[in-house]
mmCIF file of C-alpha atoms in Angstrom:
data_model
loop_
_atom_site.group_PDB
_atom_site.id
_atom_site.type_symbol
_atom_site.label_atom_id
_atom_site.label_comp_id
_atom_site.label_asym_id
_atom_site.label_seq_id
_atom_site.Cartn_x
_atom_site.Cartn_y
_atom_site.Cartn_z
ATOM 1 C CA MET A 1 -30.879 56.263 -31.932
ATOM 2 C CA GLY A 2 -28.132 54.823 -34.167
ATOM 3 C CA LYS A 3 -28.400 51.656 -36.142
ATOM 4 C CA ASN A 4 -26.107 49.511 -33.955
ATOM 5 C CA GLU A 5 -26.513 51.001 -30.509
ATOM 6 C CA PHE A 6 -25.911 48.858 -27.406
ATOM 7 C CA LEU A 7 -29.495 47.691 -26.817
ATOM 8 C CA THR A 8 -30.679 47.469 -30.388
ATOM 9 C CA PRO A 9 -31.743 43.987 -31.648
ATOM 10 C CA LYS A 10 -28.930 44.057 -34.210
ATOM 11 C CA ALA A 11 -26.269 44.740 -31.577
ATOM 12 C CA ILE A 12 -27.647 42.030 -29.286
ATOM 13 C CA ALA A 13 -27.670 39.518 -32.183
ATOM 14 C CA ASN A 14 -24.076 40.390 -33.032
ATOM 15 C CA ARG A 15 -22.958 39.847 -29.425
ATOM 16 C CA ILE A 16 -24.747 36.477 -29.305
ATOM 17 C CA LYS A 17 -23.042 35.389 -32.509
ATOM 18 C CA ALA A 18 -19.648 36.536 -31.292
ATOM 19 C CA LYS A 19 -20.019 34.833 -27.905
ATOM 20 C CA GLY A 20 -19.353 31.282 -29.087
ATOM 21 C CA LEU A 21 -16.402 29.795 -30.895
ATOM 22 C CA GLN A 22 -15.951 30.615 -34.561
ATOM 23 C CA LYS A 23 -13.909 28.974 -37.296
ATOM 24 C CA LEU A 24 -10.169 29.008 -36.756
ATOM 25 C CA ARG A 25 -9.355 30.080 -40.317
ATOM 26 C CA TRP A 26 -11.223 33.366 -39.817
ATOM 27 C CA TYR A 27 -9.234 34.374 -36.744
ATOM 28 C CA CYS A 28 -6.408 36.949 -36.893
ATOM 29 C CA GLN A 29 -3.898 36.294 -34.112
ATOM 30 C CA MET A 30 -1.933 39.500 -34.703
ATOM 31 C CA CYS A 31 -5.029 41.653 -34.234
ATOM 32 C CA GLN A 32 -6.739 39.110 -31.924
ATOM 33 C CA LYS A 33 -9.949 39.472 -33.893
ATOM 34 C CA GLN A 34 -12.414 36.718 -34.750
ATOM 35 C CA CYS A 35 -14.435 37.138 -37.965
ATOM 36 C CA ARG A 36 -17.729 35.355 -38.516
ATOM 37 C CA ASP A 37 -17.438 34.628 -42.237
ATOM 38 C CA GLU A 38 -15.046 34.757 -45.138
ATOM 39 C CA ASN A 39 -16.180 38.185 -46.307
ATOM 40 C CA GLY A 40 -15.644 39.693 -42.885
ATOM 41 C CA PHE A 41 -12.144 38.184 -42.681
ATOM 42 C CA LYS A 42 -11.338 39.576 -46.141
ATOM 43 C CA CYS A 43 -12.471 43.031 -45.123
ATOM 44 C CA HIS A 44 -10.393 42.824 -41.950
ATOM 45 C CA CYS A 45 -7.273 41.866 -43.901
ATOM 46 C CA MET A 46 -7.721 45.006 -46.090
ATOM 47 C CA SER A 47 -8.115 47.285 -43.057
ATOM 48 C CA GLU A 48 -5.415 49.794 -42.103
ATOM 49 C CA SER A 49 -4.939 48.406 -38.567
ATOM 50 C CA HIS A 50 -4.261 44.908 -39.899
ATOM 51 C CA GLN A 51 -1.781 46.269 -42.413
ATOM 52 C CA ARG A 52 0.171 47.985 -39.637
ATOM 53 C CA GLN A 53 0.289 44.735 -37.614
ATOM 54 C CA MET A 54 1.527 42.856 -40.663
ATOM 55 C CA GLU A 55 4.315 45.383 -41.126
ATOM 56 C CA VAL A 56 5.408 44.717 -37.541
ATOM 57 C CA PHE A 57 5.229 40.965 -38.190
ATOM 58 C CA GLY A 58 7.325 41.309 -41.364
ATOM 59 C CA GLN A 59 10.194 42.928 -39.474
ATOM 60 C CA ASN A 60 10.884 39.777 -37.371
ATOM 61 C CA PRO A 61 8.485 36.918 -38.182
ATOM 62 C CA ASP A 62 10.497 34.121 -36.528
ATOM 63 C CA ARG A 63 10.570 35.837 -33.151
ATOM 64 C CA ILE A 64 6.802 36.454 -33.189
ATOM 65 C CA VAL A 65 5.963 32.888 -34.243
ATOM 66 C CA ASP A 66 8.289 31.489 -31.562
ATOM 67 C CA GLY A 67 6.646 33.734 -28.989
ATOM 68 C CA TYR A 68 3.165 32.516 -29.900
ATOM 69 C CA SER A 69 4.401 28.899 -29.950
ATOM 70 C CA GLU A 70 5.897 29.222 -26.479
ATOM 71 C CA GLU A 71 2.746 30.838 -25.132
ATOM 72 C CA PHE A 72 0.540 28.135 -26.701
ATOM 73 C CA GLU A 73 2.733 25.367 -25.256
ATOM 74 C CA ASP A 74 2.743 26.879 -21.752
ATOM 75 C CA GLN A 75 -1.027 27.330 -21.686
ATOM 76 C CA PHE A 76 -1.640 23.835 -23.069
ATOM 77 C CA LEU A 77 0.656 22.175 -20.494
ATOM 78 C CA GLU A 78 -0.845 24.266 -17.688
ATOM 79 C CA HIS A 79 -4.305 23.053 -18.669
ATOM 80 C CA ILE A 80 -3.328 19.368 -18.824
ATOM 81 C CA LYS A 81 -1.460 19.669 -15.507
ATOM 82 C CA ARG A 82 -4.504 21.208 -13.851
ATOM 83 C CA SER A 83 -7.182 18.969 -15.402
ATOM 84 C CA HIS A 84 -5.469 15.632 -16.170
ATOM 85 C CA ARG A 85 -2.369 15.556 -14.003
ATOM 86 C CA PHE A 86 -2.320 11.804 -13.329
ATOM 87 C CA SER A 87 -4.484 10.530 -16.186
ATOM 88 C CA ARG A 88 -3.830 9.104 -19.619
ATOM 89 C CA VAL A 89 -6.132 11.095 -21.877
ATOM 90 C CA ALA A 90 -6.742 11.577 -25.589
ATOM 91 C CA ALA A 91 -4.947 14.571 -27.116
ATOM 92 C CA THR A 92 -8.128 15.693 -28.901
ATOM 93 C CA VAL A 93 -9.992 15.822 -25.575
ATOM 94 C CA VAL A 94 -7.360 18.079 -24.026
ATOM 95 C CA TYR A 95 -7.278 20.316 -27.112
ATOM 96 C CA ASN A 96 -11.061 20.721 -27.193
ATOM 97 C CA GLU A 97 -11.044 21.682 -23.512
ATOM 98 C CA TYR A 98 -8.203 24.151 -24.141
ATOM 99 C CA ILE A 99 -9.874 25.973 -27.053
ATOM 100 C CA ALA A 100 -13.106 26.371 -25.069
ATOM 101 C CA ASN A 101 -11.641 29.684 -23.963
ATOM 102 C CA ARG A 102 -12.181 31.922 -26.985
ATOM 103 C CA HIS A 103 -9.225 34.124 -26.044
ATOM 104 C CA HIS A 104 -6.663 31.303 -26.247
ATOM 105 C CA VAL A 105 -3.597 31.383 -28.489
ATOM 106 C CA HIS A 106 -4.629 29.711 -31.734
ATOM 107 C CA MET A 107 -2.575 26.946 -33.279
ATOM 108 C CA ASN A 108 -2.480 28.591 -36.712
ATOM 109 C CA SER A 109 -0.182 31.239 -35.261
ATOM 110 C CA THR A 110 2.377 28.696 -33.986
ATOM 111 C CA LYS A 111 5.087 26.674 -35.684
ATOM 112 C CA TRP A 112 2.974 23.485 -35.526
ATOM 113 C CA ALA A 113 0.625 22.934 -38.429
ATOM 114 C CA THR A 114 -1.445 20.159 -36.811
ATOM 115 C CA LEU A 115 -2.209 18.792 -33.362
ATOM 116 C CA THR A 116 -0.331 15.568 -34.232
ATOM 117 C CA ASP A 117 2.887 17.532 -34.821
ATOM 118 C CA PHE A 118 2.470 19.282 -31.482
ATOM 119 C CA VAL A 119 1.849 15.980 -29.619
ATOM 120 C CA LYS A 120 4.937 14.425 -31.216
ATOM 121 C CA TYR A 121 6.957 17.463 -30.144
ATOM 122 C CA LEU A 122 5.813 17.031 -26.520
ATOM 123 C CA GLY A 123 6.828 13.374 -26.645
ATOM 124 C CA ARG A 124 10.294 14.145 -28.100
ATOM 125 C CA THR A 125 11.037 16.803 -25.493
ATOM 126 C CA GLY A 126 9.943 14.538 -22.605
ATOM 127 C CA LYS A 127 7.213 16.865 -21.362
ATOM 128 C CA CYS A 128 4.510 14.248 -21.889
ATOM 129 C CA LYS A 129 4.388 10.522 -22.444
ATOM 130 C CA VAL A 130 2.592 9.965 -25.763
ATOM 131 C CA ASP A 131 1.482 6.833 -27.594
ATOM 132 C CA GLU A 132 -0.479 6.256 -30.778
ATOM 133 C CA THR A 133 -3.479 3.918 -30.735
ATOM 134 C CA PRO A 134 -6.224 3.043 -33.250
ATOM 135 C CA LYS A 135 -8.377 5.617 -31.438
ATOM 136 C CA GLY A 136 -5.803 8.381 -31.893
ATOM 137 C CA TRP A 137 -2.981 9.924 -29.886
ATOM 138 C CA PHE A 138 -3.006 9.628 -26.102
ATOM 139 C CA MET A 139 -0.828 11.580 -23.706
ATOM 140 C CA THR A 140 0.146 11.537 -20.011
ATOM 141 C CA PHE A 141 1.605 14.571 -18.281
ATOM 142 C CA ILE A 142 5.104 14.227 -16.770
ATOM 143 C CA ASP A 143 5.458 16.467 -13.737
ATOM 144 C CA ARG A 144 9.028 17.830 -13.555
ATOM 145 C CA GLU A 145 8.511 20.664 -11.103
ATOM 146 C CA PRO A 146 11.266 21.024 -8.463
ATOM 147 C CA GLU A 147 8.771 20.605 -5.629
ATOM 148 C CA THR A 148 7.401 17.384 -7.121
ATOM 149 C CA LEU A 149 10.886 16.026 -7.795
ATOM 150 C CA LEU A 150 11.881 16.841 -4.204
ATOM 151 C CA LYS A 151 8.817 15.042 -2.855
ATOM 152 C CA GLU A 152 9.514 12.059 -5.090
ATOM 153 C CA GLY A 153 13.125 11.940 -3.898
ATOM 154 C CA LEU A 154 12.062 12.087 -0.255
ATOM 155 C CA LYS A 155 9.489 9.372 -0.866
ATOM 156 C CA ASN A 156 12.081 7.102 -2.493
ATOM 157 C CA LYS A 157 14.524 7.793 0.323
ATOM 158 C CA ARG A 158 11.858 6.963 2.909
ATOM 159 C CA ALA A 159 10.998 3.740 1.066
ATOM 160 C CA LYS A 160 14.662 2.690 1.013
ATOM 161 C CA ALA A 161 14.967 3.487 4.717
ATOM 162 C CA GLU A 162 11.892 1.370 5.464
ATOM 163 C CA VAL A 163 13.339 -1.524 3.467
ATOM 164 C CA ALA A 164 16.652 -1.178 5.323
ATOM 165 C CA ASP A 165 14.842 -1.099 8.690
ATOM 166 C CA GLU A 166 12.850 -4.180 7.747
ATOM 167 C CA GLU A 167 16.003 -6.070 6.731
ATOM 168 C CA ARG A 168 17.740 -4.990 9.933
ATOM 169 C CA GLN A 169 14.783 -6.162 12.021
ATOM 170 C CA GLU A 170 14.734 -9.492 10.191
ATOM 171 C CA ARG A 171 18.440 -9.980 10.899
ATOM 172 C CA ALA A 172 17.914 -9.094 14.573
ATOM 173 C CA ILE A 173 15.027 -11.553 14.839
ATOM 174 C CA ALA A 174 17.117 -14.275 13.172
ATOM 175 C CA GLU A 175 19.937 -13.632 15.634
ATOM 176 C CA GLN A 176 17.505 -13.816 18.563
ATOM 177 C CA ILE A 177 16.137 -17.125 17.298
ATOM 178 C CA GLU A 178 19.657 -18.498 16.920
ATOM 179 C CA ARG A 179 20.625 -17.339 20.415
ATOM 180 C CA ALA A 180 17.461 -18.869 21.870
ATOM 181 C CA SER A 181 18.106 -22.186 20.137
ATOM 182 C CA LYS A 182 21.702 -22.221 21.362
ATOM 183 C CA SER A 183 20.695 -21.351 24.920
ATOM 184 C CA VAL A 184 17.977 -24.019 25.167
ATOM 185 C CA LYS A 185 19.415 -27.128 23.479
ATOM 186 C CA PRO A 186 22.877 -27.442 25.140
ATOM 187 C CA ASP A 187 21.367 -27.044 28.627
ATOM 188 C CA GLN A 188 18.742 -29.621 27.840
ATOM 189 C CA LEU A 189 21.317 -32.093 26.575
ATOM 190 C CA GLN A 190 23.603 -31.516 29.552
ATOM 191 C CA SER A 191 20.786 -31.958 32.070
ATOM 192 C CA GLU A 192 19.657 -35.155 30.354
ATOM 193 C CA VAL A 193 23.190 -36.558 30.507
ATOM 194 C CA GLU A 194 23.514 -35.678 34.204
ATOM 195 C CA MET A 195 20.157 -37.225 35.013
ATOM 196 C CA THR A 196 21.103 -40.416 33.144
ATOM 197 C CA GLU A 197 24.370 -40.742 35.047
ATOM 198 C CA ILE A 198 22.657 -40.197 38.427
ATOM 199 C CA LEU A 199 19.933 -42.701 37.662
ATOM 200 C CA GLU A 200 22.446 -45.308 36.477
ATOM 201 C CA SER A 201 24.512 -44.924 39.660
ATOM 202 C CA ARG A 202 21.369 -45.209 41.811
ATOM 203 C CA GLU A 203 20.224 -48.302 39.908
ATOM 204 C CA GLU A 204 23.539 -49.997 40.726
ATOM 205 C CA LYS A 205 23.106 -49.241 44.440
ATOM 206 C CA VAL A 206 19.570 -50.558 44.430
ATOM 207 C CA ALA A 207 20.635 -53.778 42.710
ATOM 208 C CA PHE A 208 23.407 -54.330 45.247
ATOM 209 C CA SER A 209 21.061 -53.797 48.164
ATOM 210 C CA LEU A 210 18.448 -56.120 46.738
ATOM 211 C CA GLY A 211 21.103 -58.807 46.112
ATOM 212 C CA ALA A 212 22.262 -58.697 49.718
ATOM 213 C CA SER A 213 18.765 -58.933 51.121
ATOM 214 C CA SER A 214 17.792 -61.852 48.886
ATOM 215 C CA LEU A 215 20.290 -64.289 50.473
ATOM 216 C CA LYS A 216 18.806 -67.246 52.353
ATOM 217 C CA PRO A 217 18.937 -66.992 56.130
ATOM 218 C CA LYS A 218 21.701 -68.966 57.898
ATOM 219 C CA GLU A 219 20.852 -72.246 59.645
ATOM 220 C CA GLU A 220 22.161 -73.102 63.121
ATOM 221 C CA LYS A 221 22.346 -76.428 64.961
ATOM 222 C CA SER A 222 20.728 -76.643 68.327
ATOM 223 C CA SER A 223 22.168 -78.536 71.336
ATOM 224 C CA ASN A 224 19.854 -81.467 70.775
ATOM 225 C CA GLY A 225 20.974 -81.832 67.178
ATOM 226 C CA SER A 226 17.962 -80.253 65.470
ATOM 227 C CA ILE A 227 18.464 -77.615 62.838
ATOM 228 C CA ARG A 228 16.690 -74.283 63.219
ATOM 229 C CA PRO A 229 16.888 -71.159 61.117
ATOM 230 C CA ALA A 230 19.031 -68.437 62.506
ATOM 231 C CA MET A 231 17.139 -65.331 63.659
ATOM 232 C CA PRO A 232 17.923 -62.244 61.674
ATOM 233 C CA SER A 233 20.057 -59.807 63.491
ATOM 234 C CA VAL A 234 18.584 -56.541 64.587
ATOM 235 C CA PHE A 235 21.513 -54.731 63.034
ATOM 236 C CA GLU A 236 21.048 -56.550 59.716
ATOM 237 C CA SER A 237 17.364 -55.674 59.444
ATOM 238 C CA GLY A 238 18.076 -52.106 60.421
ATOM 239 C CA LEU A 239 20.820 -51.912 57.844
ATOM 240 C CA GLU A 240 18.479 -53.216 55.173
ATOM 241 C CA ASP A 241 15.856 -50.624 56.066
ATOM 242 C CA ILE A 242 18.443 -47.875 56.051
ATOM 243 C CA GLU A 243 19.720 -48.958 52.637
ATOM 244 C CA LYS A 244 16.300 -49.419 50.996
ATOM 245 C CA LYS A 245 14.431 -46.349 52.218
ATOM 246 C CA PRO A 246 16.930 -43.657 51.221
ATOM 247 C CA VAL A 247 17.367 -45.179 47.762
ATOM 248 C CA ALA A 248 13.645 -45.183 47.079
ATOM 249 C CA SER A 249 13.213 -41.632 48.355
ATOM 250 C CA GLU A 250 16.203 -40.425 46.364
ATOM 251 C CA ARG A 251 14.784 -41.947 43.181
ATOM 252 C CA GLU A 252 11.446 -40.246 43.761
ATOM 253 C CA GLY A 253 13.192 -36.919 44.400
ATOM 254 C CA ILE A 254 15.325 -37.247 41.276
ATOM 255 C CA THR A 255 12.269 -38.057 39.140
ATOM 256 C CA SER A 256 10.277 -35.092 40.458
ATOM 257 C CA PHE A 257 13.271 -32.777 40.008
ATOM 258 C CA GLY A 258 13.741 -33.965 36.423
ATOM 259 C CA ASP A 259 10.057 -33.379 35.570
ATOM 260 C CA HIS A 260 10.153 -29.925 37.124
ATOM 261 C CA SER A 261 13.304 -28.934 35.214
ATOM 262 C CA ARG A 262 11.887 -30.231 31.921
ATOM 263 C CA ASN A 263 8.609 -28.324 32.446
ATOM 264 C CA LYS A 264 10.551 -25.183 33.272
ATOM 265 C CA ARG A 265 12.650 -25.520 30.116
ATOM 266 C CA LYS A 266 9.536 -26.039 28.007
ATOM 267 C CA LYS A 267 7.909 -22.984 29.552
ATOM 268 C CA ASP A 268 11.028 -20.860 28.965
ATOM 269 C CA ALA A 269 11.226 -22.018 25.355
ATOM 270 C CA ALA A 270 7.526 -21.249 24.831
ATOM 271 C CA ASP A 271 7.972 -17.782 26.374
ATOM 272 C CA ALA A 272 11.000 -17.109 24.161
ATOM 273 C CA LEU A 273 9.081 -18.248 21.062
ATOM 274 C CA GLU A 274 6.098 -16.088 21.987
ATOM 275 C CA GLU A 275 8.390 -13.084 22.485
ATOM 276 C CA ILE A 276 10.016 -13.666 19.086
ATOM 277 C CA MET A 277 6.610 -13.952 17.380
ATOM 278 C CA LYS A 278 5.474 -10.744 19.071
ATOM 279 C CA GLU A 279 8.576 -8.904 17.839
ATOM 280 C CA GLN A 280 8.018 -10.248 14.315
ATOM 281 C CA GLU A 281 4.399 -9.050 14.458
ATOM 282 C CA GLN A 282 5.507 -5.574 15.541
ATOM 283 C CA ALA A 283 8.137 -5.455 12.789
ATOM 284 C CA ARG A 284 5.566 -6.424 10.138
ATOM 285 C CA GLU A 285 3.116 -3.857 11.507
ATOM 286 C CA LYS A 286 5.721 -1.099 11.314
ATOM 287 C CA ALA A 287 6.857 -2.078 7.810
ATOM 288 C CA ASN A 288 3.372 -2.524 6.302
ATOM 289 C CA ARG A 289 1.486 0.311 8.024
ATOM 290 C CA LYS A 290 1.133 2.975 5.272
ATOM 291 C CA ASP A 291 -0.818 6.195 4.842
ATOM 292 C CA HIS A 292 -2.504 4.820 1.719
ATOM 293 C CA TRP A 293 -4.705 1.705 1.540
ATOM 294 C CA LEU A 294 -6.476 1.733 -1.830
ATOM 295 C CA CYS A 295 -6.031 -1.358 -4.005
ATOM 296 C CA GLU A 296 -7.756 -2.695 -7.088
ATOM 297 C CA GLY A 297 -10.700 -5.065 -6.824
ATOM 298 C CA ILE A 298 -12.074 -4.077 -3.402
ATOM 299 C CA VAL A 299 -15.570 -2.723 -2.705
ATOM 300 C CA VAL A 300 -15.723 0.735 -1.100
ATOM 301 C CA LYS A 301 -18.409 3.226 -0.076
ATOM 302 C CA VAL A 302 -18.365 6.843 -1.295
ATOM 303 C CA MET A 303 -18.623 9.230 1.687
ATOM 304 C CA SER A 304 -18.098 12.539 -0.154
ATOM 305 C CA LYS A 305 -20.887 14.944 0.793
ATOM 306 C CA SER A 306 -20.164 17.018 -2.303
ATOM 307 C CA LEU A 307 -21.645 14.133 -4.343
ATOM 308 C CA ILE A 308 -24.988 14.081 -2.490
ATOM 309 C CA GLU A 309 -26.768 16.022 -5.228
ATOM 310 C CA LYS A 310 -25.503 13.609 -7.893
ATOM 311 C CA GLY A 311 -26.727 10.607 -5.914
ATOM 312 C CA TYR A 312 -23.378 8.946 -5.189
ATOM 313 C CA TYR A 313 -23.241 9.615 -1.433
ATOM 314 C CA LYS A 314 -23.011 6.369 0.595
ATOM 315 C CA GLU A 315 -23.229 4.323 -2.604
ATOM 316 C CA LYS A 316 -20.949 1.311 -3.164
ATOM 317 C CA GLY A 317 -18.482 0.830 -5.973
ATOM 318 C CA VAL A 318 -15.505 -1.276 -7.053
ATOM 319 C CA VAL A 319 -11.977 0.160 -7.281
ATOM 320 C CA THR A 320 -10.898 -0.467 -10.882
ATOM 321 C CA ARG A 321 -7.675 1.568 -10.824
ATOM 322 C CA VAL A 322 -5.474 3.371 -8.289
ATOM 323 C CA ILE A 323 -4.018 6.716 -9.383
ATOM 324 C CA GLY A 324 -0.974 7.949 -7.505
ATOM 325 C CA LYS A 325 -1.660 5.769 -4.401
ATOM 326 C CA TYR A 326 -4.299 8.132 -2.957
ATOM 327 C CA VAL A 327 -6.936 8.502 -5.718
ATOM 328 C CA GLY A 328 -9.181 5.663 -6.839
ATOM 329 C CA GLU A 329 -11.146 5.205 -10.025
ATOM 330 C CA ILE A 330 -14.471 3.849 -8.741
ATOM 331 C CA LYS A 331 -17.053 2.061 -10.869
ATOM 332 C CA MET A 332 -20.413 2.400 -9.127
ATOM 333 C CA ILE A 333 -22.247 -0.906 -8.686
ATOM 334 C CA ASP A 334 -25.788 0.386 -9.239
ATOM 335 C CA SER A 335 -25.346 2.949 -12.023
ATOM 336 C CA GLY A 336 -22.088 1.774 -13.624
ATOM 337 C CA ASP A 337 -20.698 5.340 -13.593
ATOM 338 C CA VAL A 338 -16.955 5.831 -13.128
ATOM 339 C CA LEU A 339 -15.732 8.405 -10.573
ATOM 340 C CA LYS A 340 -12.333 9.583 -9.378
ATOM 341 C CA VAL A 341 -12.438 9.936 -5.592
ATOM 342 C CA ASP A 342 -9.729 10.546 -3.010
ATOM 343 C CA GLN A 343 -9.281 7.821 -0.381
ATOM 344 C CA GLU A 344 -10.145 10.343 2.365
ATOM 345 C CA GLU A 345 -13.701 10.356 0.994
ATOM 346 C CA LEU A 346 -13.967 6.550 0.837
ATOM 347 C CA GLU A 347 -14.374 3.838 3.440
ATOM 348 C CA THR A 348 -14.071 0.068 3.372
ATOM 349 C CA VAL A 349 -17.091 -2.247 3.234
ATOM 350 C CA LEU A 350 -17.409 -5.538 5.151
ATOM 351 C CA PRO A 351 -19.308 -8.489 3.610
ATOM 352 C CA GLN A 352 -21.504 -10.936 5.465
ATOM 353 C CA ILE A 353 -19.853 -13.305 7.942
ATOM 354 C CA GLY A 354 -18.129 -16.032 5.971
ATOM 355 C CA GLY A 355 -17.350 -13.777 3.015
ATOM 356 C CA LEU A 356 -13.922 -13.078 1.567
ATOM 357 C CA VAL A 357 -12.089 -9.870 2.484
ATOM 358 C CA ARG A 358 -8.704 -8.324 1.763
ATOM 359 C CA ILE A 359 -6.468 -6.843 4.447
ATOM 360 C CA VAL A 360 -5.462 -3.411 3.091
ATOM 361 C CA ASN A 361 -3.229 -2.112 5.892
ATOM 362 C CA GLY A 362 -1.159 -3.312 8.810
ATOM 363 C CA ALA A 363 1.017 -6.367 9.443
ATOM 364 C CA TYR A 364 -0.849 -8.649 7.006
ATOM 365 C CA ARG A 365 -1.366 -6.046 4.264
ATOM 366 C CA GLY A 366 -2.292 -7.579 0.903
ATOM 367 C CA SER A 367 -3.455 -10.939 2.327
ATOM 368 C CA ASN A 368 -6.850 -12.445 1.536
ATOM 369 C CA ALA A 369 -8.899 -13.638 4.497
ATOM 370 C CA ARG A 370 -12.348 -14.896 5.479
ATOM 371 C CA LEU A 371 -14.569 -12.944 7.850
ATOM 372 C CA LEU A 372 -15.360 -14.960 10.991
ATOM 373 C CA GLY A 373 -17.077 -12.365 13.161
ATOM 374 C CA ILE A 374 -17.622 -8.682 13.961
ATOM 375 C CA ASP A 375 -17.216 -6.851 17.283
ATOM 376 C CA THR A 376 -19.422 -3.756 16.983
ATOM 377 C CA LYS A 377 -18.289 -2.346 20.336
ATOM 378 C CA LYS A 378 -14.599 -2.338 19.459
ATOM 379 C CA PHE A 379 -15.201 -1.663 15.720
ATOM 380 C CA ALA A 380 -13.071 -4.704 14.939
ATOM 381 C CA ALA A 381 -13.406 -7.849 12.860
ATOM 382 C CA LYS A 382 -12.195 -11.401 13.382
ATOM 383 C CA VAL A 383 -10.692 -12.942 10.244
ATOM 384 C CA ARG A 384 -8.758 -16.024 9.197
ATOM 385 C CA VAL A 385 -5.989 -15.589 6.627
ATOM 386 C CA GLU A 386 -6.360 -17.817 3.583
ATOM 387 C CA LYS A 387 -3.547 -18.841 1.241
ATOM 388 C CA GLY A 388 -0.097 -17.352 1.249
ATOM 389 C CA LYS A 389 2.584 -17.493 3.917
ATOM 390 C CA TYR A 390 0.171 -16.966 6.837
ATOM 391 C CA ASP A 391 -2.493 -19.440 5.709
ATOM 392 C CA GLY A 392 -4.784 -20.465 8.563
ATOM 393 C CA ARG A 393 -3.688 -17.756 11.007
ATOM 394 C CA VAL A 394 -6.631 -16.240 12.905
ATOM 395 C CA LEU A 395 -6.564 -12.508 13.693
ATOM 396 C CA PRO A 396 -8.999 -11.954 16.588
ATOM 397 C CA ALA A 397 -9.337 -8.143 16.332
ATOM 398 C CA ILE A 398 -8.468 -6.126 13.221
ATOM 399 C CA ASP A 399 -9.859 -2.606 12.717
ATOM 400 C CA TYR A 400 -12.689 -2.005 10.249
ATOM 401 C CA GLU A 401 -10.625 0.421 8.173
ATOM 402 C CA ASP A 402 -7.826 -2.147 7.737
ATOM 403 C CA VAL A 403 -9.981 -4.806 6.081
#
């Protein structure tokens, strides 16, 4: 059996040594060969195959270097887009992850001498957002794919349409309030004026009747010379009764009619106000109901079954950062570990009754409130909004996932 056959200890040792990463300066990109030491690289450079590759390189060196540079850039951007699409990450971290593949295009075959030069190039061309810090260069990938740009445009268009709908609804509500105020107040004033005039006219009649009845009875002389009071006439007493009774009954009828009309106006105004408030509530619900609810500072529970083995399933954490509206950076309360979890694999957590909560979706999105009670049958919570424009408003039934 030969010295370096497939299963000999020497061949196995050589394969183990060649399996890992070796030094960059002993790698030949033209021949795609990695040497383990300086002597091996020197021997490779004197070989006939390497000499032929160098002759090809000498015929058009710029084109070959540009080709390797383009390939290195494409692979590097593909890796950062796949692994750190929405994150701000150190350039050295991305580079170390990229070179983990031993068959990658090496930087010594490109037009960039160092990683710093390459990062600056990405920042100048607008392919990444780069910034220099005391801890080194950091970069954020800028997605400029047509599909992403189209989605972003549609999202912006939808947001503008929602804003326009909200403004239109606010104008409609304002017009309804103005119409309601105009329809209630003039009628009320007119009815009050009419009632005042009627009552004044009736008061005059009553005063006249009372004045006539208050006269002293006439005195008549009898045949023997004595004076006796004249008997009231039947017609006079009847006239007095006829004048007094209708006036009193008319006053009572006018008073009851006035109370009834005032109560009816109050009820109509209350119904109109309740209808306006209901329309405002529906408009706020439509404007603030979104498909994303994550926000910083809230406590959530991890419900991803893929994290059962790592011990994070049904564990609580605090949202420290929201990435792209749908992904949250969660700092676990017990272990302190930081995870990136999609909102579909998270759920909200309710505190004890009396604790503070935040409304994360619906008409009162973004408001802080205090938990007053829980309805386990309807999966709803009763809260009271604290601070802000709706301070003190009590919401009797708000879904668990909205708070």
